[in-house]
């Protein structure tokens, strides 16, 4: 039974300034950026169901987020073979959440406010020699979340590439990263968790590719990632954001394209990925095993016809009314035609031409067949 619709609104502003200075050695690049987002949400709550007989109470709140960031980078060539970059960064984030939870018989005020300061220093070295390219980097980071003390992190990166005869090249890379939980994850009154730890990850990648001017420009990439304390949604009850102790992701990405003699262009791309908890824990939501697509661009007089075929594999999802479910595979076909009209570009699109009507998430169908007309005007 649909009682009321959830309402959300947000307003964002973004300002940035960039400057460059060229001393006797190298160049200094500086950037300042300011971002602000203010929003409001009004949720009627979720009635109890299969997964949780209690459901979620109604919630109304206003939110605010501010981020100031200043970064300076010095870059210098090392002869004809290399380049060195060294830089510093400072970022300040402030967030607030003010609202009330309606339990029916009474309303409880909720509030959250937090400031996060992040400082980092980084260096990166790139070197080329006889078909080999090596790149290494290190980022040292110090972060403070309010009065909780300081957290330190080191994030190294190393990559190696080799160009071969016959228009092929290969490469391999390793990197380590960390990411703190968002203000939403820490402070949301219904699903937030103030005890969340930062995520840590190790990424490995190896690829083989052709040159861009090959008959079939292609790239095939094997990737592997190991996550510690990955922030993920636990369906509960009660629903809550949690840290997953260990998550493994392994897969293959591919892309290839070809231009035929009649100027038709074909593109193929896709990802096969396996995401799992080695301890046999919860299944992660919205991680399809297979995603694949194909594009065909056909010149038609002074216009261009494009067709995009997209396949999305089965995804796991969960909702309070229905419990756990696997969403069906979905394949869509988008058709569009572009034609220049003077200094403008006219675009006529037919999305999901076969009207496949899949589910984006439980209870929310895709829009289905949709016709769009747009006109883009360039002022250059």
CSV table of C-alpha atoms in Angstrom, one decimal:
chain,number,residue,atom,x,y,z
A,1,UNK,CA,0.0,0.0,0.0
A,2,UNK,CA,1.5,3.3,-1.1
A,3,UNK,CA,0.7,6.0,1.6
A,4,UNK,CA,2.9,9.0,0.7
A,5,UNK,CA,5.8,9.6,-1.5
A,6,UNK,CA,9.2,10.5,-0.2
A,7,UNK,CA,10.4,14.0,-1.0
A,8,UNK,CA,14.0,15.2,-1.4
A,9,UNK,CA,15.5,18.4,-2.6
A,10,UNK,CA,19.1,19.7,-2.8
A,11,UNK,CA,20.9,22.8,-3.9
A,12,UNK,CA,24.6,22.8,-4.8
A,13,UNK,CA,27.2,25.4,-5.5
A,14,UNK,CA,30.8,25.0,-6.7
A,15,UNK,CA,33.5,27.6,-7.1
A,16,UNK,CA,37.1,26.9,-8.1
A,17,UNK,CA,40.2,28.9,-8.9
A,18,UNK,CA,43.4,27.8,-10.7
A,19,UNK,CA,46.8,29.4,-11.0
A,20,UNK,CA,50.1,28.4,-12.5
A,21,UNK,CA,53.6,29.9,-11.9
A,22,UNK,CA,56.7,29.0,-13.8
A,23,UNK,CA,59.9,29.5,-11.8
A,24,UNK,CA,63.4,28.8,-13.1
A,25,UNK,CA,62.9,25.1,-12.5
A,26,UNK,CA,59.6,23.3,-13.2
A,27,UNK,CA,56.1,24.7,-12.7
A,28,UNK,CA,53.8,25.2,-9.7
A,29,UNK,CA,50.1,24.6,-10.1
A,30,UNK,CA,47.7,25.8,-7.4
A,31,UNK,CA,44.0,25.2,-7.0
A,32,UNK,CA,41.4,26.3,-4.6
A,33,UNK,CA,37.9,24.8,-4.6
A,34,UNK,CA,34.7,25.4,-2.6
A,35,UNK,CA,31.7,23.2,-2.6
A,36,UNK,CA,28.4,23.5,-0.8
A,37,UNK,CA,25.3,21.4,-0.7
A,38,UNK,CA,22.1,22.1,1.3
A,39,UNK,CA,19.2,19.7,1.2
A,40,UNK,CA,15.9,18.6,2.8
A,41,UNK,CA,14.2,15.2,3.0
A,42,UNK,CA,10.7,14.2,4.1
A,43,UNK,CA,10.1,10.5,4.3
A,44,UNK,CA,6.8,9.0,5.4
A,45,UNK,CA,8.7,5.9,6.7
A,46,UNK,CA,8.4,2.3,5.6
A,47,UNK,CA,5.7,0.0,6.7
A,48,UNK,CA,6.7,-3.4,8.2
A,49,UNK,CA,7.1,-6.3,5.9
A,50,UNK,CA,8.8,-9.6,5.2
A,51,UNK,CA,12.2,-8.6,6.3
A,52,UNK,CA,11.3,-6.4,9.2
A,53,UNK,CA,7.8,-6.4,10.8
A,54,UNK,CA,8.5,-3.0,12.5
A,55,UNK,CA,9.6,-1.0,9.4
A,56,UNK,CA,11.1,2.5,9.7
A,57,UNK,CA,9.5,5.6,11.2
A,58,UNK,CA,8.8,8.8,9.4
A,59,UNK,CA,11.7,11.3,9.2
A,60,UNK,CA,12.0,14.9,8.2
A,61,UNK,CA,15.4,16.7,8.2
A,62,UNK,CA,17.5,19.4,6.7
A,63,UNK,CA,21.2,18.9,5.8
A,64,UNK,CA,24.2,21.0,5.0
A,65,UNK,CA,27.7,20.2,3.8
A,66,UNK,CA,30.7,22.5,3.1
A,67,UNK,CA,34.1,21.6,1.7
A,68,UNK,CA,37.1,23.8,1.2
A,69,UNK,CA,40.2,22.4,-0.5
A,70,UNK,CA,43.6,23.9,-1.4
A,71,UNK,CA,46.2,22.0,-3.3
A,72,UNK,CA,49.6,23.0,-4.7
A,73,UNK,CA,51.8,20.8,-6.9
A,74,UNK,CA,55.3,21.4,-8.2
A,75,UNK,CA,56.2,19.5,-11.5
A,76,UNK,CA,59.6,19.3,-13.0
A,77,UNK,CA,61.0,17.4,-16.0
A,78,UNK,CA,64.0,15.1,-15.4
A,79,UNK,CA,65.7,15.4,-18.7
A,80,UNK,CA,63.9,13.9,-21.6
A,81,UNK,CA,62.9,10.7,-19.8
A,82,UNK,CA,61.2,11.5,-16.6
A,83,UNK,CA,59.1,13.8,-14.5
A,84,UNK,CA,58.8,14.5,-10.8
A,85,UNK,CA,55.8,15.9,-9.0
A,86,UNK,CA,55.6,16.9,-5.4
A,87,UNK,CA,52.6,18.5,-3.7
A,88,UNK,CA,50.5,19.2,-0.6
A,89,UNK,CA,46.8,19.3,0.1
A,90,UNK,CA,44.6,20.6,2.8
A,91,UNK,CA,40.8,19.9,3.0
A,92,UNK,CA,38.2,21.0,5.5
A,93,UNK,CA,34.8,19.5,5.6
A,94,UNK,CA,31.8,20.5,7.7
A,95,UNK,CA,28.5,18.7,7.9
A,96,UNK,CA,25.2,19.0,9.8
A,97,UNK,CA,22.0,17.1,10.1
A,98,UNK,CA,18.9,18.5,11.9
A,99,UNK,CA,15.5,16.8,12.0
A,100,UNK,CA,12.9,14.8,13.8
A,101,UNK,CA,11.7,11.2,13.9
A,102,UNK,CA,8.0,10.7,14.1
A,103,UNK,CA,7.2,7.5,16.1
A,104,UNK,CA,3.4,8.2,15.9
A,105,UNK,CA,2.9,8.9,19.6
A,106,UNK,CA,5.8,11.3,19.9
A,107,UNK,CA,8.4,13.1,17.9
A,108,UNK,CA,12.1,12.8,18.7
A,109,UNK,CA,14.6,15.5,17.6
A,110,UNK,CA,17.8,14.3,16.0
A,111,UNK,CA,21.0,16.3,15.3
A,112,UNK,CA,24.4,15.6,14.0
A,113,UNK,CA,27.4,18.0,13.3
A,114,UNK,CA,31.0,17.2,12.4
A,115,UNK,CA,34.1,18.8,11.1
A,116,UNK,CA,36.8,16.8,9.3
A,117,UNK,CA,40.3,18.2,8.5
A,118,UNK,CA,42.6,16.3,6.1
A,119,UNK,CA,46.2,17.1,5.3
A,120,UNK,CA,48.3,15.3,2.8
A,121,UNK,CA,51.7,15.3,1.1
A,122,UNK,CA,52.4,13.4,-2.0
A,123,UNK,CA,55.1,12.7,-4.5
A,124,UNK,CA,55.2,10.9,-7.9
A,125,UNK,CA,58.0,9.9,-10.2
A,126,UNK,CA,57.7,8.8,-13.8
A,127,UNK,CA,60.6,7.4,-15.9
A,128,UNK,CA,60.8,6.2,-19.5
A,129,UNK,CA,63.6,4.1,-21.1
A,130,UNK,CA,63.8,1.9,-24.2
A,131,UNK,CA,60.1,1.0,-24.4
A,132,UNK,CA,59.7,0.8,-20.6
A,133,UNK,CA,57.7,3.2,-18.5
A,134,UNK,CA,57.8,3.1,-14.7
A,135,UNK,CA,55.8,5.2,-12.3
A,136,UNK,CA,55.8,5.3,-8.5
A,137,UNK,CA,54.0,7.5,-6.0
A,138,UNK,CA,53.3,7.9,-2.3
A,139,UNK,CA,50.7,9.9,-0.5
A,140,UNK,CA,50.9,10.4,3.3
A,141,UNK,CA,47.7,11.5,4.9
A,142,UNK,CA,46.7,12.8,8.3
A,143,UNK,CA,43.0,13.2,9.2
A,144,UNK,CA,41.1,14.4,12.2
A,145,UNK,CA,37.3,13.9,12.8
A,146,UNK,CA,36.3,16.4,15.4
A,147,UNK,CA,37.8,15.5,18.8
A,148,UNK,CA,38.4,11.8,18.0
A,149,UNK,CA,42.1,12.2,17.5
A,150,UNK,CA,44.2,11.8,14.4
A,151,UNK,CA,44.3,9.0,11.8
A,152,UNK,CA,47.4,8.4,9.7
A,153,UNK,CA,47.4,6.6,6.3
A,154,UNK,CA,50.0,5.9,3.7
A,155,UNK,CA,48.9,5.2,0.1
A,156,UNK,CA,51.7,3.9,-2.2
A,157,UNK,CA,51.3,3.3,-6.0
A,158,UNK,CA,53.6,1.5,-8.5
A,159,UNK,CA,53.1,0.8,-12.2
A,160,UNK,CA,55.2,-0.7,-15.0
A,161,UNK,CA,54.4,-0.6,-18.7
A,162,UNK,CA,56.2,-2.1,-21.7
A,163,UNK,CA,55.7,-1.3,-25.4
A,164,UNK,CA,56.2,-4.3,-27.7
A,165,UNK,CA,56.8,-4.6,-31.4
A,166,UNK,CA,53.8,-5.0,-33.6
A,167,UNK,CA,51.7,-2.2,-32.0
A,168,UNK,CA,51.0,-4.0,-28.6
A,169,UNK,CA,51.8,-2.9,-25.0
A,170,UNK,CA,51.2,-4.3,-21.6
A,171,UNK,CA,51.2,-3.0,-18.0
A,172,UNK,CA,50.8,-3.9,-14.4
A,173,UNK,CA,50.1,-1.8,-11.3
A,174,UNK,CA,49.7,-2.0,-7.6
A,175,UNK,CA,48.2,0.5,-5.2
A,176,UNK,CA,46.9,0.9,-1.7
A,177,UNK,CA,44.2,3.3,-0.6
A,178,UNK,CA,42.0,4.2,2.3
A,179,UNK,CA,38.8,6.2,2.6
A,180,UNK,CA,36.9,7.5,5.7
A,181,UNK,CA,33.2,6.9,6.1
A,182,UNK,CA,31.0,9.7,4.9
A,183,UNK,CA,29.2,12.1,7.2
A,184,UNK,CA,25.9,10.4,6.1
A,185,UNK,CA,27.2,7.0,7.1
A,186,UNK,CA,28.3,8.3,10.5
A,187,UNK,CA,25.4,10.5,11.3
A,188,UNK,CA,22.1,9.4,9.7
A,189,UNK,CA,19.7,8.8,12.6
A,190,UNK,CA,18.2,5.6,11.1
A,191,UNK,CA,20.9,3.8,9.3
A,192,UNK,CA,24.1,5.6,10.3
A,193,UNK,CA,26.8,4.1,12.5
A,194,UNK,CA,29.1,6.5,14.4
A,195,UNK,CA,31.6,3.6,15.1
A,196,UNK,CA,32.4,3.0,11.5
A,197,UNK,CA,36.1,2.6,10.6
A,198,UNK,CA,37.8,3.8,7.5
A,199,UNK,CA,37.9,1.5,4.5
A,200,UNK,CA,41.3,0.1,3.4
A,201,UNK,CA,41.9,-1.5,0.0
A,202,UNK,CA,44.7,-3.0,-2.1
A,203,UNK,CA,44.3,-2.9,-5.9
A,204,UNK,CA,46.2,-5.0,-8.5
A,205,UNK,CA,45.8,-4.7,-12.2
A,206,UNK,CA,47.4,-6.1,-15.4
A,207,UNK,CA,46.4,-5.3,-19.0
A,208,UNK,CA,47.4,-5.9,-22.6
A,209,UNK,CA,46.4,-3.4,-25.3
A,210,UNK,CA,46.9,-2.5,-28.9
A,211,UNK,CA,47.8,1.0,-30.2
A,212,UNK,CA,45.0,3.4,-30.9
A,213,UNK,CA,45.7,3.3,-34.7
A,214,UNK,CA,45.3,-0.5,-34.9
A,215,UNK,CA,42.5,-2.0,-37.0
A,216,UNK,CA,40.7,-3.1,-33.8
A,217,UNK,CA,42.0,-0.9,-31.0
A,218,UNK,CA,41.5,-3.1,-27.9
A,219,UNK,CA,42.3,-3.3,-24.2
A,220,UNK,CA,41.9,-6.3,-21.9
A,221,UNK,CA,42.4,-5.8,-18.1
A,222,UNK,CA,42.5,-8.2,-15.3
A,223,UNK,CA,41.9,-6.6,-11.9
A,224,UNK,CA,41.8,-7.7,-8.3
A,225,UNK,CA,40.9,-5.8,-5.1
A,226,UNK,CA,41.0,-6.7,-1.5
A,227,UNK,CA,39.0,-4.6,0.9
A,228,UNK,CA,39.2,-4.4,4.7
A,229,UNK,CA,36.4,-2.8,6.7
A,230,UNK,CA,34.4,-2.0,3.5
A,231,UNK,CA,31.4,0.2,4.4
A,232,UNK,CA,28.2,-1.6,3.3
A,233,UNK,CA,24.5,-1.7,4.0
A,234,UNK,CA,23.3,-4.5,6.3
A,235,UNK,CA,19.6,-5.1,5.9
A,236,UNK,CA,19.1,-6.0,9.5
A,237,UNK,CA,16.7,-5.7,11.1
A,238,UNK,CA,17.4,-3.1,12.1
A,239,UNK,CA,19.0,-1.8,8.8
A,240,UNK,CA,22.4,-0.2,9.4
A,241,UNK,CA,25.7,0.6,7.7
A,242,UNK,CA,28.5,-1.7,8.9
A,243,UNK,CA,32.1,-2.5,8.2
A,244,UNK,CA,32.6,-5.8,6.3
A,245,UNK,CA,35.8,-7.4,7.6
A,246,UNK,CA,37.0,-8.7,4.2
A,247,UNK,CA,35.7,-8.4,0.7
A,248,UNK,CA,37.3,-9.8,-2.5
A,249,UNK,CA,36.6,-8.5,-6.0
A,250,UNK,CA,38.2,-10.1,-9.1
A,251,UNK,CA,37.3,-9.6,-12.7
A,252,UNK,CA,38.0,-8.8,-16.3
A,253,UNK,CA,37.3,-5.6,-18.3
A,254,UNK,CA,37.4,-5.4,-22.1
A,255,UNK,CA,36.8,-2.8,-24.8
A,256,UNK,CA,37.4,-2.9,-28.5
A,257,UNK,CA,36.3,-0.9,-31.6
A,258,UNK,CA,36.6,-0.9,-35.3
A,259,UNK,CA,35.9,1.5,-38.2
A,260,UNK,CA,34.7,-0.2,-41.3
A,261,UNK,CA,35.4,0.8,-44.9
A,262,UNK,CA,31.9,2.4,-45.2
A,263,UNK,CA,32.6,4.6,-42.1
A,264,UNK,CA,30.4,2.5,-39.8
A,265,UNK,CA,31.9,2.2,-36.3
A,266,UNK,CA,31.4,-0.6,-33.9
A,267,UNK,CA,32.4,-0.6,-30.2
A,268,UNK,CA,32.3,-3.5,-27.7
A,269,UNK,CA,32.8,-3.2,-24.0
A,270,UNK,CA,32.1,-5.1,-20.8
A,271,UNK,CA,33.0,-6.2,-17.3
A,272,UNK,CA,32.9,-9.6,-15.7
A,273,UNK,CA,33.3,-9.4,-11.9
A,274,UNK,CA,33.0,-11.7,-8.9
A,275,UNK,CA,32.5,-10.0,-5.5
A,276,UNK,CA,32.5,-12.2,-2.5
A,277,UNK,CA,33.0,-12.4,1.3
A,278,UNK,CA,35.6,-15.1,1.8
A,279,UNK,CA,34.1,-15.8,5.2
A,280,UNK,CA,30.8,-16.7,3.6
A,281,UNK,CA,29.0,-13.6,5.0
A,282,UNK,CA,26.3,-11.4,3.5
A,283,UNK,CA,25.9,-11.0,-0.3
A,284,UNK,CA,26.7,-7.5,-1.4
A,285,UNK,CA,23.8,-5.6,-3.1
A,286,UNK,CA,23.8,-4.4,-6.7
A,287,UNK,CA,27.0,-6.1,-7.8
A,288,UNK,CA,26.1,-7.8,-11.1
A,289,UNK,CA,28.4,-10.5,-12.3
A,290,UNK,CA,28.2,-9.4,-16.0
A,291,UNK,CA,27.8,-6.0,-17.7
A,292,UNK,CA,28.3,-5.8,-21.4
A,293,UNK,CA,27.5,-3.4,-24.3
A,294,UNK,CA,27.8,-2.7,-28.0
A,295,UNK,CA,27.6,0.5,-29.9
A,296,UNK,CA,27.1,1.0,-33.6
A,297,UNK,CA,27.5,4.4,-35.2
A,298,UNK,CA,26.1,4.8,-38.8
A,299,UNK,CA,26.5,8.0,-40.9
A,300,UNK,CA,23.2,8.8,-42.6
A,301,UNK,CA,23.5,11.8,-45.0
A,302,UNK,CA,24.4,14.7,-42.8
A,303,UNK,CA,23.3,13.0,-39.6
A,304,UNK,CA,24.6,10.1,-37.5
A,305,UNK,CA,22.5,7.2,-36.3
A,306,UNK,CA,23.6,5.5,-33.1
A,307,UNK,CA,22.5,2.2,-31.5
A,308,UNK,CA,23.5,1.1,-28.0
A,309,UNK,CA,22.8,-2.4,-26.7
A,310,UNK,CA,23.3,-2.8,-23.0
A,311,UNK,CA,23.1,-6.0,-20.9
A,312,UNK,CA,23.0,-6.0,-17.1
A,313,UNK,CA,23.3,-9.2,-15.1
A,314,UNK,CA,21.3,-10.4,-12.1
A,315,UNK,CA,21.7,-8.3,-9.0
A,316,UNK,CA,21.0,-9.0,-5.3
A,317,UNK,CA,18.7,-6.5,-3.5
A,318,UNK,CA,16.7,-6.4,-0.3
A,319,UNK,CA,13.8,-4.3,0.9
A,320,UNK,CA,11.7,-4.3,4.0
A,321,UNK,CA,8.4,-5.2,2.3
A,322,UNK,CA,9.8,-8.1,0.2
A,323,UNK,CA,12.9,-9.3,2.0
A,324,UNK,CA,15.9,-10.5,-0.1
A,325,UNK,CA,15.5,-10.9,-3.9
A,326,UNK,CA,17.6,-11.3,-7.0
A,327,UNK,CA,16.6,-8.8,-9.7
A,328,UNK,CA,16.3,-10.3,-13.2
A,329,UNK,CA,18.8,-9.7,-16.0
A,330,UNK,CA,18.0,-6.8,-18.2
A,331,UNK,CA,18.9,-5.9,-21.8
A,332,UNK,CA,18.0,-2.6,-23.3
A,333,UNK,CA,18.4,-1.0,-26.8
A,334,UNK,CA,18.8,2.8,-27.1
A,335,UNK,CA,18.5,4.5,-30.5
A,336,UNK,CA,19.5,8.1,-31.3
A,337,UNK,CA,20.1,10.3,-34.3
A,338,UNK,CA,22.2,13.4,-34.3
A,339,UNK,CA,22.1,16.2,-36.9
A,340,UNK,CA,23.8,19.6,-37.0
A,341,UNK,CA,21.5,22.5,-37.5
A,342,UNK,CA,23.6,25.5,-38.1
A,343,UNK,CA,25.7,26.1,-34.9
A,344,UNK,CA,23.4,23.8,-32.9
A,345,UNK,CA,23.2,20.0,-32.6
A,346,UNK,CA,19.7,18.4,-32.8
A,347,UNK,CA,19.4,15.1,-30.9
A,348,UNK,CA,16.4,12.7,-31.1
A,349,UNK,CA,16.6,9.7,-28.8
A,350,UNK,CA,14.5,6.7,-28.2
A,351,UNK,CA,15.6,5.1,-24.9
A,352,UNK,CA,14.8,1.4,-24.2
A,353,UNK,CA,13.3,1.0,-27.7
A,354,UNK,CA,12.1,-2.5,-26.9
A,355,UNK,CA,10.3,-1.4,-23.7
A,356,UNK,CA,12.1,-4.0,-21.6
A,357,UNK,CA,10.6,-2.7,-18.2
A,358,UNK,CA,13.2,-4.1,-15.8
A,359,UNK,CA,13.7,-3.1,-12.1
A,360,UNK,CA,16.4,-0.7,-11.0
A,361,UNK,CA,15.8,-1.7,-7.4
A,362,UNK,CA,13.1,-3.5,-5.6
A,363,UNK,CA,9.8,-1.7,-6.2
A,364,UNK,CA,11.2,0.8,-8.7
A,365,UNK,CA,10.8,-0.1,-12.4
A,366,UNK,CA,13.0,1.4,-15.1
A,367,UNK,CA,11.2,4.2,-17.1
A,368,UNK,CA,10.7,2.0,-20.1
A,369,UNK,CA,10.4,3.3,-23.7
A,370,UNK,CA,11.0,7.1,-23.7
A,371,UNK,CA,11.3,9.6,-26.5
A,372,UNK,CA,13.6,12.6,-26.0
A,373,UNK,CA,14.3,15.7,-28.1
A,374,UNK,CA,17.1,18.1,-27.3
A,375,UNK,CA,18.9,21.0,-29.0
A,376,UNK,CA,22.5,21.8,-28.0
A,377,UNK,CA,23.9,25.2,-28.9
A,378,UNK,CA,27.6,26.0,-28.8
A,379,UNK,CA,28.6,29.6,-28.1
A,380,UNK,CA,32.2,29.1,-29.4
